[in-house]
Coordinates of C-alpha atoms in Angstrom, one line a residue:
X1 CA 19.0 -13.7 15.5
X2 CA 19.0 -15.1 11.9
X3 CA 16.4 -17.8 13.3
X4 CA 13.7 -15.2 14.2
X5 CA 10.7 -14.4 12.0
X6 CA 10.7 -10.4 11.0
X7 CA 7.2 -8.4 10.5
X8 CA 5.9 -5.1 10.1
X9 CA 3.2 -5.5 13.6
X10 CA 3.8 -8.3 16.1
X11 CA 1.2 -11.5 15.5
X12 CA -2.0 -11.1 17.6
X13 CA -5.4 -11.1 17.1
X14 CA -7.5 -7.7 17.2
X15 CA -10.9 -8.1 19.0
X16 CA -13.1 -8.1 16.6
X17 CA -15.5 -10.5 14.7
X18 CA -17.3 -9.0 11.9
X19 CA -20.6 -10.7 10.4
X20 CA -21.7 -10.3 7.1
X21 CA -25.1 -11.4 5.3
X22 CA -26.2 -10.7 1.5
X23 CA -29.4 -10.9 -0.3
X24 CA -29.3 -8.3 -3.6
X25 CA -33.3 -8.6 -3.7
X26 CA -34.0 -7.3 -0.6
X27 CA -34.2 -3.8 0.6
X28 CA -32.5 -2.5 3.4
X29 CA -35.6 -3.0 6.1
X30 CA -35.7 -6.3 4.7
X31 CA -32.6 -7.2 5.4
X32 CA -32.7 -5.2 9.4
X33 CA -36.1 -7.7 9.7
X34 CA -35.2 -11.0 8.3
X35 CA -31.7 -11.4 8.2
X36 CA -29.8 -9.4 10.8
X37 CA -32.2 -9.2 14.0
X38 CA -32.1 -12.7 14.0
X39 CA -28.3 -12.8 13.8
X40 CA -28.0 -10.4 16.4
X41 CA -30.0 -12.1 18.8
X42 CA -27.7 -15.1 18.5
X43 CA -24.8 -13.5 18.2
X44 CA -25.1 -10.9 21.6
X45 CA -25.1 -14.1 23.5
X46 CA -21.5 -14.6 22.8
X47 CA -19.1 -14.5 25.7
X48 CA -16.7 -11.6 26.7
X49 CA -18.6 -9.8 24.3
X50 CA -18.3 -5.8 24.6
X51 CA -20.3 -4.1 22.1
X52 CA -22.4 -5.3 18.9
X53 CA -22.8 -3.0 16.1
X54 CA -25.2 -3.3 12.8
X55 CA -25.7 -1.8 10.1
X56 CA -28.3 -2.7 6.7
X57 CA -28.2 -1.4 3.6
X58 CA -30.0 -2.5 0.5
X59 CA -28.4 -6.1 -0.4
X60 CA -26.2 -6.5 2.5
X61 CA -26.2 -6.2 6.2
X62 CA -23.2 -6.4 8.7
X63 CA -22.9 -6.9 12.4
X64 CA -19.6 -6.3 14.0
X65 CA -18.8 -8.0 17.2
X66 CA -15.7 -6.3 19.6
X67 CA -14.9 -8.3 22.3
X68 CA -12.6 -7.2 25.8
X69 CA -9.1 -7.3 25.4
X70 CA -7.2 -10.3 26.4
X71 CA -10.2 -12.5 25.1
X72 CA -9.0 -15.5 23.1
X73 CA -10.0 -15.0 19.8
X74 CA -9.9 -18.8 18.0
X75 CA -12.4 -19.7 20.6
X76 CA -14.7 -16.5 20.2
X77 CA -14.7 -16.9 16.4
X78 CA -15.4 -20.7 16.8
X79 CA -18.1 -19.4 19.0
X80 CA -19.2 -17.4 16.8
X81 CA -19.8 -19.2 14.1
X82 CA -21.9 -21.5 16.2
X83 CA -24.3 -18.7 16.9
X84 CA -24.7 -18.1 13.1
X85 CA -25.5 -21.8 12.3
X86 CA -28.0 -21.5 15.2
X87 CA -29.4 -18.4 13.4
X88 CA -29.7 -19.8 10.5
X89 CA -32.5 -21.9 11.8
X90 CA -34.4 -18.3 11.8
X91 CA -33.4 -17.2 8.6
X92 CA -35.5 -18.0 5.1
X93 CA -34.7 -21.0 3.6
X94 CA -33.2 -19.7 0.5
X95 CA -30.8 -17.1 2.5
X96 CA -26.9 -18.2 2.0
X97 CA -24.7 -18.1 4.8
X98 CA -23.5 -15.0 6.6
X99 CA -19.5 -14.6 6.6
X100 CA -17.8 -14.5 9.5
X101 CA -14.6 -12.7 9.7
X102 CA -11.3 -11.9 12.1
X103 CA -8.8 -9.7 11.9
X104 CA -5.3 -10.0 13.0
X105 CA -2.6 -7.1 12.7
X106 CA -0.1 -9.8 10.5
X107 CA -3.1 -9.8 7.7
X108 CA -2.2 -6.0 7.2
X109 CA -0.2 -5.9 3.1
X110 CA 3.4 -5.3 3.4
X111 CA 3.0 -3.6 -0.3
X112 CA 0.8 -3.6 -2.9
X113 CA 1.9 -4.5 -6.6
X114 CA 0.3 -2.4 -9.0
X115 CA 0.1 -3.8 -13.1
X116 CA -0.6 -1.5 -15.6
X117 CA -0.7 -2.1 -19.4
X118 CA 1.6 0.1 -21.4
X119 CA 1.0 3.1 -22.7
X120 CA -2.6 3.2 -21.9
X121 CA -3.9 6.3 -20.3
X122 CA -7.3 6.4 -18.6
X123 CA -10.2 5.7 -21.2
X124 CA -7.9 4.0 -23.6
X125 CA -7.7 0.4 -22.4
X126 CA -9.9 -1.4 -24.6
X127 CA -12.6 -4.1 -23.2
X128 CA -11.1 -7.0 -24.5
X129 CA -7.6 -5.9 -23.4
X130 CA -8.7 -5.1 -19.5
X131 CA -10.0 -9.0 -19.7
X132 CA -6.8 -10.1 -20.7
X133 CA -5.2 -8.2 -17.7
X134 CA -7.6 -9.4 -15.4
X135 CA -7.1 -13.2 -16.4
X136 CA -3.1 -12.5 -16.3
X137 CA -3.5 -10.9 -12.9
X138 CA -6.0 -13.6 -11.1
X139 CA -4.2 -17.0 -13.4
X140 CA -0.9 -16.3 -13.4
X141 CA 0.8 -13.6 -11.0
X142 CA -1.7 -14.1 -8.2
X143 CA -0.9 -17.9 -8.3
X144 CA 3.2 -16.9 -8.9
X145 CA 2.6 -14.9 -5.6
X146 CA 0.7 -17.2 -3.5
X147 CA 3.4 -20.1 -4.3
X148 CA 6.4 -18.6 -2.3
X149 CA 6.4 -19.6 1.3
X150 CA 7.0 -16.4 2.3
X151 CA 3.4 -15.4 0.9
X152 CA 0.5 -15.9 3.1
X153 CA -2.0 -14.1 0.7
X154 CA -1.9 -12.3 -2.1
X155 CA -5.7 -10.2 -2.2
X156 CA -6.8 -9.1 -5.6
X157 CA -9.1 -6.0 -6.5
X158 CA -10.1 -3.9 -9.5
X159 CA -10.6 -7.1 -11.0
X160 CA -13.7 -7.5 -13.7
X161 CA -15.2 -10.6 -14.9
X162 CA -16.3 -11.6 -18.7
X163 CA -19.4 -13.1 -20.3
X164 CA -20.0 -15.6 -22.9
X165 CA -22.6 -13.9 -24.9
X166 CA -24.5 -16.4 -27.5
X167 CA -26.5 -14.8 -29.5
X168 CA -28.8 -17.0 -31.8
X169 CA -30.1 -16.5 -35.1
X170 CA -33.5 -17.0 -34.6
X171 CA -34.6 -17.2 -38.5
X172 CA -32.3 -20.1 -38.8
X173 CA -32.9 -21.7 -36.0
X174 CA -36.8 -21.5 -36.2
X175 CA -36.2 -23.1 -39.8
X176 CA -34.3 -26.1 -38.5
X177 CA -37.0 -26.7 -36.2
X178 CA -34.3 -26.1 -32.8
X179 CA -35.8 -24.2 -30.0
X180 CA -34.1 -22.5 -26.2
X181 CA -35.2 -26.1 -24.7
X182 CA -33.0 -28.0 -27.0
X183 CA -30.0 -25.4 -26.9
X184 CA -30.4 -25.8 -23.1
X185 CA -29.8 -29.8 -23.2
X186 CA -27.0 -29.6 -25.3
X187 CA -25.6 -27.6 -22.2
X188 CA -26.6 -30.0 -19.5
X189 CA -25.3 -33.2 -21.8
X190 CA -21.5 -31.3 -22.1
X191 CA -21.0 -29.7 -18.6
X192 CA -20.8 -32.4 -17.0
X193 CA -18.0 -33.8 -14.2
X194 CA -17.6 -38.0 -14.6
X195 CA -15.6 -37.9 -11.6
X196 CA -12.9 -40.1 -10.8
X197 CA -12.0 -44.1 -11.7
X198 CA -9.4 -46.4 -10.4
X199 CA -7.4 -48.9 -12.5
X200 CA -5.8 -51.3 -11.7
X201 CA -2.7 -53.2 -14.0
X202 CA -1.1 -56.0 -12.4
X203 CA 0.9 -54.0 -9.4
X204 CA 0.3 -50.7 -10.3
X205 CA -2.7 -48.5 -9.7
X206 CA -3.7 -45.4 -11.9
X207 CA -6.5 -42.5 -10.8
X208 CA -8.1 -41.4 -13.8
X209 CA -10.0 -38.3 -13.8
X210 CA -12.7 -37.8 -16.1
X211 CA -14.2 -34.3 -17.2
X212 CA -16.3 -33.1 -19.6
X213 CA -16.9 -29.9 -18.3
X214 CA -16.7 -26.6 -20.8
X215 CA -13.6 -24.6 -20.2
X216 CA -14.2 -21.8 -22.7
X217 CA -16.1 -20.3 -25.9
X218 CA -14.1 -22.7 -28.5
X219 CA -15.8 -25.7 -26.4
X220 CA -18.7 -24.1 -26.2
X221 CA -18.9 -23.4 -30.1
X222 CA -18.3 -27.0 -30.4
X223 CA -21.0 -28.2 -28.7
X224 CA -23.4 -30.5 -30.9
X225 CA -26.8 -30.1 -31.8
X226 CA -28.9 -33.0 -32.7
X227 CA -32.3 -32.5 -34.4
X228 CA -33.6 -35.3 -36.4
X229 CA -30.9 -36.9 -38.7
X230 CA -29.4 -33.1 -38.9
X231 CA -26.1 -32.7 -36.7
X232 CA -25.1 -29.4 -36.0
X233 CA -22.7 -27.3 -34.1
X234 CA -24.1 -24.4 -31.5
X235 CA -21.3 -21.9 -33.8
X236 CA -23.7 -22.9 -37.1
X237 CA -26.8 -21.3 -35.8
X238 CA -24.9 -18.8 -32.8
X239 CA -22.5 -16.3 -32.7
X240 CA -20.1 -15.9 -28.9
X241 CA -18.1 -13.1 -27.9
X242 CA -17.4 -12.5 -24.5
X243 CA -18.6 -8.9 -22.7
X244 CA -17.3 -7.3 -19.7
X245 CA -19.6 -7.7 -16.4
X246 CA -20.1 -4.4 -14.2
X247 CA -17.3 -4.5 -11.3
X248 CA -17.8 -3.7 -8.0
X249 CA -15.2 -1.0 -8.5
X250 CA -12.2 0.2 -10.4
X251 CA -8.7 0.9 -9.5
X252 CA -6.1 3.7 -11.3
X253 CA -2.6 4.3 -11.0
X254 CA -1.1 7.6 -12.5
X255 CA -4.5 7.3 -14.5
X256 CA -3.8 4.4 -15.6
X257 CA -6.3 1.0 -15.5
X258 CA -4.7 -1.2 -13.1
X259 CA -5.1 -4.6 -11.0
X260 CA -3.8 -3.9 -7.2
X261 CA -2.6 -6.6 -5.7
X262 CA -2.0 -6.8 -1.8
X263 CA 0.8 -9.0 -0.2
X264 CA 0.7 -10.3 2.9
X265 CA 3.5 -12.0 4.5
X266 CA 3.8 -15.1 6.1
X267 CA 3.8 -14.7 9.9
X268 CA 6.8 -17.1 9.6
X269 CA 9.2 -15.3 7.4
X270 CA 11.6 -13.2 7.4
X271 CA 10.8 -9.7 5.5
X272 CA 14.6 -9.7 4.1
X273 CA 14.2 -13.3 2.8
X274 CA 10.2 -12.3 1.7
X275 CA 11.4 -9.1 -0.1
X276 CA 14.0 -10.9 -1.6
X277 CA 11.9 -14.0 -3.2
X278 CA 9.0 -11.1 -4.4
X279 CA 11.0 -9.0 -6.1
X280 CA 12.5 -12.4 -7.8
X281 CA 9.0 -13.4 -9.1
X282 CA 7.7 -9.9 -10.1
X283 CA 10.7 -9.3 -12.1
X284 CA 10.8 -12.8 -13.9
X285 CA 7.3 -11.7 -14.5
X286 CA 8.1 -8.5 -16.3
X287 CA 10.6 -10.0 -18.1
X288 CA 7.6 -12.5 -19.0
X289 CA 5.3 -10.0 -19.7
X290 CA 6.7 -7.1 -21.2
X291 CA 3.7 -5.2 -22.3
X292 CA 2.7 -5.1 -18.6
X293 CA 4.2 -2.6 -16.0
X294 CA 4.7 -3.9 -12.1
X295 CA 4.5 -1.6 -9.9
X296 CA 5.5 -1.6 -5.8
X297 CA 3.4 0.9 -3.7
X298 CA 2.8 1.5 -0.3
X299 CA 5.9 -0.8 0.9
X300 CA 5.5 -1.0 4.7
X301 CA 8.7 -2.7 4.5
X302 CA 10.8 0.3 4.4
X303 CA 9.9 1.1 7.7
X304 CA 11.2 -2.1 9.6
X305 CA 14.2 -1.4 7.7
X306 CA 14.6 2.2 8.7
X307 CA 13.8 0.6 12.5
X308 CA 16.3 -2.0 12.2
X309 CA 18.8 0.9 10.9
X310 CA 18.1 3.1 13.8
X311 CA 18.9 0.2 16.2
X312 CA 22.2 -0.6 14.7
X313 CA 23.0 3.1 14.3
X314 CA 21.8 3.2 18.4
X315 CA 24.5 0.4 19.0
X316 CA 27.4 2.5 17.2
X317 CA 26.5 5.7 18.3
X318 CA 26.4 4.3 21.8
X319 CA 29.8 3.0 22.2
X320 CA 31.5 5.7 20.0
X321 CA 30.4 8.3 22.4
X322 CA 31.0 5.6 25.6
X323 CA 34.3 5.2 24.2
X324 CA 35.0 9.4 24.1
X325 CA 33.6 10.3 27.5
X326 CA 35.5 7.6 29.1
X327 CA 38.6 8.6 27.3
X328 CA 38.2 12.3 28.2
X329 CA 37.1 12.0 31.8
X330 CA 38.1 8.8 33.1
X331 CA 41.0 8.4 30.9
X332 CA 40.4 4.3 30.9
X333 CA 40.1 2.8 27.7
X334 CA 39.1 -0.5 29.3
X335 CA 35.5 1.0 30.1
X336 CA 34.1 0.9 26.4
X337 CA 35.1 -2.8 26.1
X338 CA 33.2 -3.4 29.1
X339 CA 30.0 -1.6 27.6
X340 CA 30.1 -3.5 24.4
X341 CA 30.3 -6.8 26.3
X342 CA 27.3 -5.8 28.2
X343 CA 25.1 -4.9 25.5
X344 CA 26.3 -8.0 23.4
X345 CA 25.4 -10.3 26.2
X346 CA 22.3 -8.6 26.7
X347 CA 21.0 -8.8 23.4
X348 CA 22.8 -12.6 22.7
X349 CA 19.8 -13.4 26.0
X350 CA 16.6 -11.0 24.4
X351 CA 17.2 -12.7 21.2
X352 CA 17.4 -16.0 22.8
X353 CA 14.4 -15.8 24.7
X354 CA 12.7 -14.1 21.6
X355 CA 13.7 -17.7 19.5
X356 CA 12.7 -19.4 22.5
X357 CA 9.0 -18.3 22.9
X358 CA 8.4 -17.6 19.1
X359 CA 8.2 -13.5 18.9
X360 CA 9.0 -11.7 16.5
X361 CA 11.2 -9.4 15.7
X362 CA 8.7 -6.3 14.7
X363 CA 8.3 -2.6 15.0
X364 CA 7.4 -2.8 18.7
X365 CA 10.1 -5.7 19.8
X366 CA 13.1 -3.2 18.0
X367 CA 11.2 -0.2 19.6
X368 CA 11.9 -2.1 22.5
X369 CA 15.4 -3.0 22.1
X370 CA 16.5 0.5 21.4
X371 CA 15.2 1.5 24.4
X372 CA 16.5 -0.9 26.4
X373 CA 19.9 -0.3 24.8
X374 CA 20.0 3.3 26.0
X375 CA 19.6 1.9 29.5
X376 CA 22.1 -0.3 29.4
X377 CA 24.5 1.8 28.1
X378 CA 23.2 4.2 31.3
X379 CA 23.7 1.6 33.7
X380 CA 26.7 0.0 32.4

């Protein structure tokens, strides 16, 4: 019983594949034309296939694939993707490669971790602050998250991305004779990546990896300019600030500007052991952080707990009243014994067999069990 992995929903697959292409230039009959027609006349080829679905809107068009029940869905997502890189032959040369999605009831976010700045209402976060959140949330707690073993995913959103802004003074660069062309060289010549060396001394053997790449605006400001015998800095003739990039959308919580967060659990766990570990790392966190506020919403875990209560309370229940009637009406107080060594055994097997062919205990398997302990305590 210890042994057995707990979830919210038991681990299979749900029959569906969903295909997704992208092209922001193109209108939406553009896309129906080019891109997805051609996918869809791969993709209805696949096998077991029940329905195909499309839809195209401007910049993006998706086909979603739902197959018969019972189909195995690792090979029909393998397939899948075969019929896509067939496709592709089809599709303009410059198109990227659709996405190809499944979905599986375990991906589903036991709860959703909310951070919030501190007494910032809606409209009062500054630009430069949201930034800051947004590298804390996708750096540092997303990677905190991800590290347990009881975290398969942890699924960011809300999130907006910066953008170095250089803005050059043309006056003074027109005077010192530098132009976009040699700006742009400077760039090339610095973000660079060397790669990797070996060395070798005596026995030992060392991997050195060599980067020149440009990590952030200080390295950028430091880039050097060379124009004639004049050496020059990009932060003599420019000046850099970063600028928020339009998101794809924002999220709120009690009108607050947040970063959500959604957990998913490893199909492997334990939720007592994966609640326990979470909770661990979002605290250290806030103890890290304490100008941030975490917040825990929508935590499906409650209800596997209020399911695992009912069966317990199901197992009590059932031999307190066992234990009455027999008293009352049989007047044998050997008969409630006998119950409890009948449910025990019959569980001690379920479980057993449960460890044996890897199922979970979930909301369905207790659903199960409590049901099953009624009957027993029927027949019994």
């Amino acid at each position: 019983y210890f042994r057995i992995p707990t979830s919210l929903l038991p681990d299979i697959s749900i029959p569906e594949i969903t295909v997704k292409v992208t092209d922001p230039q193109l209108p939406s009959s553009e896309i129906e034309r080019i891109l997805v027609q051609p996918l869809r006349s791969q993709l209805s080829q696949t096998g077991h296939l029940r329905s195909l679905h499309s839809t195209s809107q401007d910049g993006a068009g998706e086909i979603r694939l739902t197959f018969e029940y019972g189909t195995a869905m690792d090979l029909a997502f393998i397939e899948a993707n075969e019929k896509v890189d067939a496709a592709m032959n089809s599709l303009p040369k410059d198109a990227a490669r659709p996405s190809v999605t499944k979905a599986n009831a375990s991906d589903l976010p036991v709860f959703t971790l909310m951070v919030t700045q501190d007494g910032m209402e809606k409209g009062d976060l500054s630009e430069a602050d949201y930034l800051e959140l947004c590298d804390l949330s996708r750096n540092i707690i997303k990677r905190r998250l991800e590290q347990l073993p009881e975290v398969s995913l942890a699924d960011i959103s809300g999130l907006s991305e910066r953008r170095l802004t250089i803005t050059v003074d043309k006056g003074y660069a027109e005077a010192l004779g530098i132009d976009e062309n040699l700006i742009e060289r400077a760039f090339k010549a610095n973000d660079v990546e060397a790669g990797k060396a070996t060395v070798r001394e005596e026995s030992m053997e060392y991997q050195v990896h060599l980067s020149s790449q440009l990590q952030g605006a200080d390295d950028v400001a430091d880039i050097y300019l060379t124009k004639g015998k004049r050496l020059l800095k990009l932060k003599d003739i420019a000046t850099l600030e970063y600028e928020q990039v339009s998101d794809g959308g924002s999220v709120y919580y009690n009108g607050q500007r947040a970063v959500a967060l959604a957990i998913v659990k490893s199909p492997k766990a334990k939720m007592d052991k994966f609640q326990t570990e979470t909770y661990k790392v979002i605290e250290t966190l806030q103890e890290q952080f304490p100008q941030y506020t975490f917040h825990i919403t929508n935590d499906q875990s409650q209800i596997l707990s209020a399911t695992m209560g009912s069966l317990r309370q199901n197992l009590l229940l059932g031999l307190l009243l066992i234990f009455l009637v027999s008293f009352a009406f049989l007047r044998d107080g050997r008969l409630p014994f006998v119950v409890a060594v009948s449910m025990c055994v019959s569980l001690i097997i379920s479980v057993g067999v449960m460890h044996i062919f890897d199922i979970s205990l979930n909301i369905i398997s207790l659903v199960g069990l409590i049901l099953s302990v009624g009957m027993m305590i029927d027949n019994t």
